[in-house]
Structures are given as C-alpha cells and as structure tokens.
Coordinates of N, CA and C in Angstrom, one line a residue:
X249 N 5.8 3.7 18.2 CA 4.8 3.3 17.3 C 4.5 1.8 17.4
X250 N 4.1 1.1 16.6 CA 3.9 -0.1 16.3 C 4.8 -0.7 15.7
X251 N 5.4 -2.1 16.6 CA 6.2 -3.0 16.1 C 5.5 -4.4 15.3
X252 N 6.7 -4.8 14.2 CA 6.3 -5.7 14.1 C 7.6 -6.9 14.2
X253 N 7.5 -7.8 15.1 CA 8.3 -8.3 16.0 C 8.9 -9.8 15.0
X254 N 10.4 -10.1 15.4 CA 10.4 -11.1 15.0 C 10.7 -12.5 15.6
X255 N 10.5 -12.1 17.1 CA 10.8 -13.0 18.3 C 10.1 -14.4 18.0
X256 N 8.7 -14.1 18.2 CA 7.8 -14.8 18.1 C 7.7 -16.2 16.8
X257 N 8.0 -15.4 15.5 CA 7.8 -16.4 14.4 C 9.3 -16.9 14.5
X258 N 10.7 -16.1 14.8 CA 11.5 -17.0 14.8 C 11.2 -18.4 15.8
X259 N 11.0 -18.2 17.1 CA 10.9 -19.6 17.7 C 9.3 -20.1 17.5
X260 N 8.8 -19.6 16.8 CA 7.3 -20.8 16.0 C 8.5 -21.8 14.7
X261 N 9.4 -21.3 14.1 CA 10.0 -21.7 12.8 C 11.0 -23.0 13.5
X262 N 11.5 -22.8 14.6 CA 12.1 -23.5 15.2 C 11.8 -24.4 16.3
X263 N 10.4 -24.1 16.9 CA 9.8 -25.4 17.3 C 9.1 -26.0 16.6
X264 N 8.6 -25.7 15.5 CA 8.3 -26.9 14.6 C 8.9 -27.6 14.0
X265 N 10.7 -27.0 13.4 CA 11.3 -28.1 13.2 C 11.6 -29.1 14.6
X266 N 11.7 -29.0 15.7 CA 11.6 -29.6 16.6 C 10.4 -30.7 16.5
X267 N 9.6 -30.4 16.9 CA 8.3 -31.1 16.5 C 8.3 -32.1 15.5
X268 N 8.9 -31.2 13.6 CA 9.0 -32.8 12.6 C 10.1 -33.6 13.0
X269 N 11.4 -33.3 13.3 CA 12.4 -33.9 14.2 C 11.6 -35.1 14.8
X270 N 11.0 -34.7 15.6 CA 10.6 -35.4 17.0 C 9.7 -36.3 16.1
X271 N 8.6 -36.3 15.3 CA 8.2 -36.7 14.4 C 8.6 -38.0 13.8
X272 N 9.8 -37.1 13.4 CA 10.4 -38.3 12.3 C 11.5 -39.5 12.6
X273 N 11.9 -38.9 14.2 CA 12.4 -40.0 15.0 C 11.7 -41.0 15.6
X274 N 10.4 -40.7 15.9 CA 9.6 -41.4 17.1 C 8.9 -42.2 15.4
X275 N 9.3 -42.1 14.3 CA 8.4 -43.2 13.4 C 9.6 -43.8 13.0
X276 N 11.2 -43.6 13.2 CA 11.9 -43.9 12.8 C 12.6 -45.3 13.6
X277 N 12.6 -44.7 15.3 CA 13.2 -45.8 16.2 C 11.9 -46.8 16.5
X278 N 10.8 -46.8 16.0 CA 9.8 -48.0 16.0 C 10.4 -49.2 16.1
X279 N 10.3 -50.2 16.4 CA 10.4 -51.3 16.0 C 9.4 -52.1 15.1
X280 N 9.7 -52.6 13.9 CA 8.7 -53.6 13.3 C 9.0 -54.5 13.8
X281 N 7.5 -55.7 14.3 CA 7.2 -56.7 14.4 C 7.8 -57.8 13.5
X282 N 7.1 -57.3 12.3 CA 7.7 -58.5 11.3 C 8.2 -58.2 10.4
X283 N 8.9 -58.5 9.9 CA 10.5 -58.2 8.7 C 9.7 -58.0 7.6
X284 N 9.7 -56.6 7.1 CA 9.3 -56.0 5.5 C 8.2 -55.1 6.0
X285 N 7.7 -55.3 6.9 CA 6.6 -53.9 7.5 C 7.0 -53.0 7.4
X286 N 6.6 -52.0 6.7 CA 6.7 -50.6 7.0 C 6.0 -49.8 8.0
X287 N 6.9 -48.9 8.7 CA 6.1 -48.7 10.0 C 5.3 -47.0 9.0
X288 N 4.0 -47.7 9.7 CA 3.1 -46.6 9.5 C 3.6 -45.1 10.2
X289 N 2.5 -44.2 9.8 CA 2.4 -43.3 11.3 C 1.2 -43.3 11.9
X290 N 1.3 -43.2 13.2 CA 0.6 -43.3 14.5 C -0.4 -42.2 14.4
X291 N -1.1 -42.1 15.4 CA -1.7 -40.6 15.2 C -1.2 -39.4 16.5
X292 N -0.4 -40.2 17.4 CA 0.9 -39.2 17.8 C 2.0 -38.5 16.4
X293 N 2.3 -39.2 15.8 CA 3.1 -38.3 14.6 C 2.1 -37.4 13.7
X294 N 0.8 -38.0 13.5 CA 0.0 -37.3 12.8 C 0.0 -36.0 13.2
X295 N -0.5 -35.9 14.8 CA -0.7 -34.7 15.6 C 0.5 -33.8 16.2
X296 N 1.6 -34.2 15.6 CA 2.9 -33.9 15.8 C 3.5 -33.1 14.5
X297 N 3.1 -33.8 13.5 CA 3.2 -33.1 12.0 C 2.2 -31.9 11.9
X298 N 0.7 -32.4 12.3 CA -0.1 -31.2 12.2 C 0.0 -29.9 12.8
X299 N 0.7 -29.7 14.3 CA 0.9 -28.5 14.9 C 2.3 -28.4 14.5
X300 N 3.1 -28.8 13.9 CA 4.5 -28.5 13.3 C 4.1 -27.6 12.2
X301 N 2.9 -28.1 11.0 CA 3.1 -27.4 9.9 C 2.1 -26.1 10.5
X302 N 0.9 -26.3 11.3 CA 0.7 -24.8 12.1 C 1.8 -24.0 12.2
X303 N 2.7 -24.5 13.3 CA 3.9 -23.4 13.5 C 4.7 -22.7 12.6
X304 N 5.3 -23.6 11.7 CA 5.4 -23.0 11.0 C 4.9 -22.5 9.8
X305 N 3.3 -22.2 9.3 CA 2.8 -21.4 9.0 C 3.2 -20.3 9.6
X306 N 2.4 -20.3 10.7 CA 2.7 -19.1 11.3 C 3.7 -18.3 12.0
X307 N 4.6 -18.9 11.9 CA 6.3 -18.4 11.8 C 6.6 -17.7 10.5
X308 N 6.1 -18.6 9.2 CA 6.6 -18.1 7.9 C 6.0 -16.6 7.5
X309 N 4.4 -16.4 7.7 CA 3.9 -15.2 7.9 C 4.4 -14.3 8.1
X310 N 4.5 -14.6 9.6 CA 5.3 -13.4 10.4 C 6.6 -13.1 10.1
X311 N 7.6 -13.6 9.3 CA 8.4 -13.1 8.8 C 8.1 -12.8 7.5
X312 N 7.6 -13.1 7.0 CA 7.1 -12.3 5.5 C 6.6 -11.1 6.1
X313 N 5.9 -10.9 6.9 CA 4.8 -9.6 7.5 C 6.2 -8.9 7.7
X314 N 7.2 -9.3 8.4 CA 8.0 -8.5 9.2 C 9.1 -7.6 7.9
X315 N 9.1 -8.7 6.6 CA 10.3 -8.0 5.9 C 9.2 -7.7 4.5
X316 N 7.9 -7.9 4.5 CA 7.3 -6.9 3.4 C 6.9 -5.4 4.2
X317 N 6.5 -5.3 5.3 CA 5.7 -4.3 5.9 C 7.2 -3.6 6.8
X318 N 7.9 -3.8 7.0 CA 8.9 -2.8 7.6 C 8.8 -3.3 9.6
X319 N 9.9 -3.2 10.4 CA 9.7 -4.1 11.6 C 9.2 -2.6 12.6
X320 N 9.0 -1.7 11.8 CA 8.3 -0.6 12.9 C 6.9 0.2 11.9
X321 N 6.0 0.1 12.1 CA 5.2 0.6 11.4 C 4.7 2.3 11.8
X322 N 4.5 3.0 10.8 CA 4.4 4.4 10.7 C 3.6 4.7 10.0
X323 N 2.6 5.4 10.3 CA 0.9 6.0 9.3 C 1.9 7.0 8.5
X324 N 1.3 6.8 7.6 CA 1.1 7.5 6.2 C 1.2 6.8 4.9
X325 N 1.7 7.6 4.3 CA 2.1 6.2 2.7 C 3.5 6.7 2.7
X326 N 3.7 5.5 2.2 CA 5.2 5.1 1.6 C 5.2 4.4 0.5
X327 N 6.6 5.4 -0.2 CA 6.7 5.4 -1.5 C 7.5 3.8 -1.9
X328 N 7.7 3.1 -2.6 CA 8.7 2.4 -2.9 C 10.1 2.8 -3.3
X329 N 11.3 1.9 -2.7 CA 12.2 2.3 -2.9 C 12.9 2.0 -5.1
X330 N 13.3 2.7 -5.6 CA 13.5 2.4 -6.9 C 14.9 1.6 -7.1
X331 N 14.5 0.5 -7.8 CA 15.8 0.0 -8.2 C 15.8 -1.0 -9.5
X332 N 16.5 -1.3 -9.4 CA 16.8 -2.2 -10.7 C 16.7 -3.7 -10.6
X333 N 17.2 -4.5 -9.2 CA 17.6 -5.5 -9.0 C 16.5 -6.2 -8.8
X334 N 15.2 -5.5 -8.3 CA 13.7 -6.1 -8.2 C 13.1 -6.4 -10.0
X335 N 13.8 -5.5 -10.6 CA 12.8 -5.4 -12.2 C 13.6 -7.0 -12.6
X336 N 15.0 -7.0 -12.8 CA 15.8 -8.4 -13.0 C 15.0 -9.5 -12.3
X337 N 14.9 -10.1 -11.4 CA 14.5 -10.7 -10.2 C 13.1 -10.8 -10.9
X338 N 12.1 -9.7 -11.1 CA 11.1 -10.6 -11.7 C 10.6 -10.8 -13.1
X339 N 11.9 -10.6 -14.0 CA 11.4 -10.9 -15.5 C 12.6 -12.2 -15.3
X340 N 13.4 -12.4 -14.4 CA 14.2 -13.9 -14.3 C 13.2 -15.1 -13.7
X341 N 12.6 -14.5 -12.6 CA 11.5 -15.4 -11.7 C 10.4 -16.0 -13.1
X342 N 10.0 -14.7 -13.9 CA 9.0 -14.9 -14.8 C 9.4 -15.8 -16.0
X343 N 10.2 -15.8 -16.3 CA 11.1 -16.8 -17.4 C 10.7 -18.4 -16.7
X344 N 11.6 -18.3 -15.7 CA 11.1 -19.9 -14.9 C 10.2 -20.0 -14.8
X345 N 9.0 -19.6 -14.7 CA 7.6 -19.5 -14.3 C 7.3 -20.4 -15.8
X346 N 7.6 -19.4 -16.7 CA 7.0 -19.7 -18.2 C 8.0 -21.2 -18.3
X347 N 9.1 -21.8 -18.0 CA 9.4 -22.7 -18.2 C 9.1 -23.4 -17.4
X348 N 8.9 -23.6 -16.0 CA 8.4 -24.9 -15.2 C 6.4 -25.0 -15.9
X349 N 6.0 -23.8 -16.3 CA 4.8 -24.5 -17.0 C 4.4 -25.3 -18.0
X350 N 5.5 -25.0 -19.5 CA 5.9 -25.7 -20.1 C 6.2 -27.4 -20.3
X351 N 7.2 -27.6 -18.9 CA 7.6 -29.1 -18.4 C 6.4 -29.4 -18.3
X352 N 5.5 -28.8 -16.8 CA 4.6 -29.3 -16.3 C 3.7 -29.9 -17.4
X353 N 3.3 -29.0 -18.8 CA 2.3 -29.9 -19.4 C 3.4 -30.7 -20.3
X354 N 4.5 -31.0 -20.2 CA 5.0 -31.7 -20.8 C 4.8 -33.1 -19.9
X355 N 4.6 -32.9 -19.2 CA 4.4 -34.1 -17.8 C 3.2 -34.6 -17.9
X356 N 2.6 -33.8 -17.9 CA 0.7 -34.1 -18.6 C 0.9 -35.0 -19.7
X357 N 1.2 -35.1 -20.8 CA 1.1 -35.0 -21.7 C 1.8 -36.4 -22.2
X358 N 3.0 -36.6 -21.2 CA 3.6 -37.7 -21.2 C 2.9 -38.9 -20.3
X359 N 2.0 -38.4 -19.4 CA 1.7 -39.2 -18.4 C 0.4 -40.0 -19.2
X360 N 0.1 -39.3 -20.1 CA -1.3 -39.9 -21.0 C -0.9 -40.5 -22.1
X361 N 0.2 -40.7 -22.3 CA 0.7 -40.9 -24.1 C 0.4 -42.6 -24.4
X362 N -0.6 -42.9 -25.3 CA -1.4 -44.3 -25.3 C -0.3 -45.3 -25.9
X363 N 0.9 -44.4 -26.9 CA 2.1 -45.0 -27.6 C 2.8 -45.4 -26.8
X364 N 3.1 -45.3 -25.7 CA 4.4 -45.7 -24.7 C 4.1 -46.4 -23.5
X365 N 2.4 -46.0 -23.3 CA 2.1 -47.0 -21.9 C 1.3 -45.5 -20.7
X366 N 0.6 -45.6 -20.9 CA -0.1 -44.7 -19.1 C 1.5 -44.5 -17.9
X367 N 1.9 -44.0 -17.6 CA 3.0 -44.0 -16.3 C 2.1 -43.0 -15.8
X368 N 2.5 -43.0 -14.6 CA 2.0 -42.3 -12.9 C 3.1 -41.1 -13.0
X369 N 3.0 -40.1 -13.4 CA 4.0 -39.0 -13.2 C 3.2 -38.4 -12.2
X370 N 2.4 -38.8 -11.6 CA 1.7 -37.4 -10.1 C 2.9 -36.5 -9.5
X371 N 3.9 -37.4 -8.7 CA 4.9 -36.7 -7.7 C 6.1 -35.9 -8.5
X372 N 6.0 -35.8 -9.9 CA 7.0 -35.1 -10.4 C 6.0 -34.3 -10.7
X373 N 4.5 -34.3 -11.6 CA 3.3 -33.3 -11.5 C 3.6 -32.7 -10.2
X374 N 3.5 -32.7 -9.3 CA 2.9 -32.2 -8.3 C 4.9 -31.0 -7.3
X375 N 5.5 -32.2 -7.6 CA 6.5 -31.1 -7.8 C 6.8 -29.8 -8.0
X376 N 6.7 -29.9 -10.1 CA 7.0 -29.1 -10.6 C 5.9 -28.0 -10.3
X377 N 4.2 -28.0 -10.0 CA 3.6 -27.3 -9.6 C 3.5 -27.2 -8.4
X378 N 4.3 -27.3 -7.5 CA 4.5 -27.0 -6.1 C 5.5 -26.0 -6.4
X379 N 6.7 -26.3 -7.5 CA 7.8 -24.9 -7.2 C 7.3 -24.2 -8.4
X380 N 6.3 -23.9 -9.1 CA 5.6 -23.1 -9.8 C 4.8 -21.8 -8.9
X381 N 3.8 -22.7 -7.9 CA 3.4 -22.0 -7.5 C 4.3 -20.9 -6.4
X382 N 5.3 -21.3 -6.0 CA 6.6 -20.9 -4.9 C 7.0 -19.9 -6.1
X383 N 7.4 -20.3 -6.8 CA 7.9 -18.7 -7.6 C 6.5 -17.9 -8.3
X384 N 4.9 -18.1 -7.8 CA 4.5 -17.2 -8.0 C 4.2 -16.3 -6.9
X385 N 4.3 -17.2 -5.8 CA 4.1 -16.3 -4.4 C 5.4 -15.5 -4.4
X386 N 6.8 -15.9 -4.8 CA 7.6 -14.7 -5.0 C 7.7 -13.7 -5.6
X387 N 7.1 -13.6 -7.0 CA 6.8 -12.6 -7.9 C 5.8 -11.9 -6.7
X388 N 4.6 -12.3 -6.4 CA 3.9 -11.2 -5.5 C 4.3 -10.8 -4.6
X389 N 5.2 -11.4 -4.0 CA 5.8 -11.1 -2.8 C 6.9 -9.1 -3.3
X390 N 7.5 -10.2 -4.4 CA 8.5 -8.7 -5.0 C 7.9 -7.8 -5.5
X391 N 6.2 -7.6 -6.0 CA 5.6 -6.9 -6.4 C 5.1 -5.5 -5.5
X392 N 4.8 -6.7 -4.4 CA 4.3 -6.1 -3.3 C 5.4 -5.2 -2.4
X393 N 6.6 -6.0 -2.1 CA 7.5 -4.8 -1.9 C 8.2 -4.0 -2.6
X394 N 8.5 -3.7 -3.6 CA 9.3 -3.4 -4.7 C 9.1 -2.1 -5.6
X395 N 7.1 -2.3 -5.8 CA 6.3 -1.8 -6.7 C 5.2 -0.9 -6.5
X396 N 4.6 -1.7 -5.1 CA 3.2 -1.0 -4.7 C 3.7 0.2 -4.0
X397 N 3.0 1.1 -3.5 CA 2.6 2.2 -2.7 C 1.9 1.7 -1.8
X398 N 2.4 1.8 -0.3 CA 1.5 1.6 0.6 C 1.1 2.6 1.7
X399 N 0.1 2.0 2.3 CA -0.2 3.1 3.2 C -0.8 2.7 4.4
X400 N 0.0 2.9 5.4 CA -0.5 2.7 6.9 C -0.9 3.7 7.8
X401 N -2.6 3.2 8.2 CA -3.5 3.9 8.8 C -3.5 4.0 10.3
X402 N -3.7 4.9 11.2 CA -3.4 4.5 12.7 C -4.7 5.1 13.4
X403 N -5.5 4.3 14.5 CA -6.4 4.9 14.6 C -6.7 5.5 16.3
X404 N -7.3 6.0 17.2 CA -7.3 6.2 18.4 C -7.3 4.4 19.0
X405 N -7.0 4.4 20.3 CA -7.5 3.7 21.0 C -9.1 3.5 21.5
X406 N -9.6 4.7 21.3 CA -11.1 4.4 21.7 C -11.3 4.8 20.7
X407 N -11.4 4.1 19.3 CA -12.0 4.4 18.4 C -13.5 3.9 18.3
X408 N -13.9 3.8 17.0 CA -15.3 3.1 17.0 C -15.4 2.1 17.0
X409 N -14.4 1.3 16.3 CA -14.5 0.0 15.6 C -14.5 -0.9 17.2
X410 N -14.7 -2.0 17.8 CA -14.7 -3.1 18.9 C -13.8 -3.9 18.6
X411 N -13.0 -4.0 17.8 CA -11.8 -4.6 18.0 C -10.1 -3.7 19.0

C-alpha cells in the first residue's frame, strides 16, 4: 500500500539543527572590531536560519503526518481507538489553555496600567501566546487522532484527476 515514511523528516529535523548550529557559531566566532559592538547577523546567517526553519517545518509535518495518519496507509475508514488517557490529556491541556489566557490578559493589562508606569511586556506577551497557541495545536492534534473517524480514499493510477 502506501507508505508514510519517516526517513526523510527525521534527517530534515536534523539538518536544520545543523544549519542553526552552524548559524549560531558563524555569528558567534565573529570577531568585533570595536569593544561593546554587538555582532549583527549577516545575511549568510539570515539565509542559514531561513532554510533551517524550512527544514524543519517540513520535518515537523511529516512527523505529525506520520503519527496522526498511521506509517502505512489503508482505504477505508477507520474507527478511533477508545480510551481514557486522550479525554484526561484534553480537559488537562484545556485547563492550561484557560489559564495561560487569563495571565496573557493579565500581561495586557499590566503593560497599560497608567498607576505604575507603561512597561514593555511584548516578549513575555508573545511568549505566553506562543505556548497558548502550542497547546491549541495539541488539543487539535489529540482531537484529530483520538476522536475523529477517518477515511482513506485510493484511487487507480490512470485515474481522471492529472495529478
């Protein structure tokens, strides 16, 4: 039947860390000119970071694809497997959820307070709604394997479609 392979995204996941590695050395062993410079980045590290976080995109995918979708694919539908440990997992994921949103506008809210002074909370903003949104891609993730019914379709090789 149809495989879905994990060769590939493992060494995409692992040449990109190579890549930020390589990245973060080649801005690291710089030499500054003059004492208190911060060394920039170049647009070699730019273009070194950029096909790194490509890779691993597309490494992360393909292992999501590989462990939501099963590593051999088979037409028909499939039932989900029943358990318990998925329903825990997302009324626990869902609790954090409801409480990193809470902080979050508690971070808003502190960042504007005219009583105590304006402060810059962005990178703690941007944080907490960075691992906000990470535990909502997990709830879907556990939805999707856990809950849904799926169904895989197989078609001839000379079918109609041109792909």
């Amino acid at each position: 039947m149809y495989r879905n392979d994990t060769v590939v995204p493992y060494f995409a996941l692992v040449f990109s860390a190579a890549l930020f590695l390589m990245a973060y050395l080649n801005n690291q062993m710089r030499v500054a000119h003059e004492a208190g410079v911060v060394p920039h980045l170049t647009v070699g590290n730019i273009g070194l970071i950029a096909f790194a976080i490509v890779l691993f995109t597309y490494g992360f995918i393909g292992l999501m694809s590989n462990w939501l979708e099963g590593s051999e694919l088979r037409p028909g539908k499939h039932e989900p497997e029943p358990s318990s440990l998925p329903m825990v997992a997302g009324v626990v994921l869902s609790i954090l959820l409801v409480v990193l949103s809470g902080f979050f506008v508690r971070t808003l809210v502190f960042a504007n307070n005219p009583e105590i002074g304006y402060y810059n909370a962005s990178t703690l903003q941007a944080g907490v709604f960075g691992a906000m949104m990470l535990i909502l891609a997990l709830l879907i993730a556990i939805y999707k394997k856990f809950f849904m019914q799926e169904e895989v379709l197989a078609e001839d090789e000379k079918g109609d479609f041109p792909w």
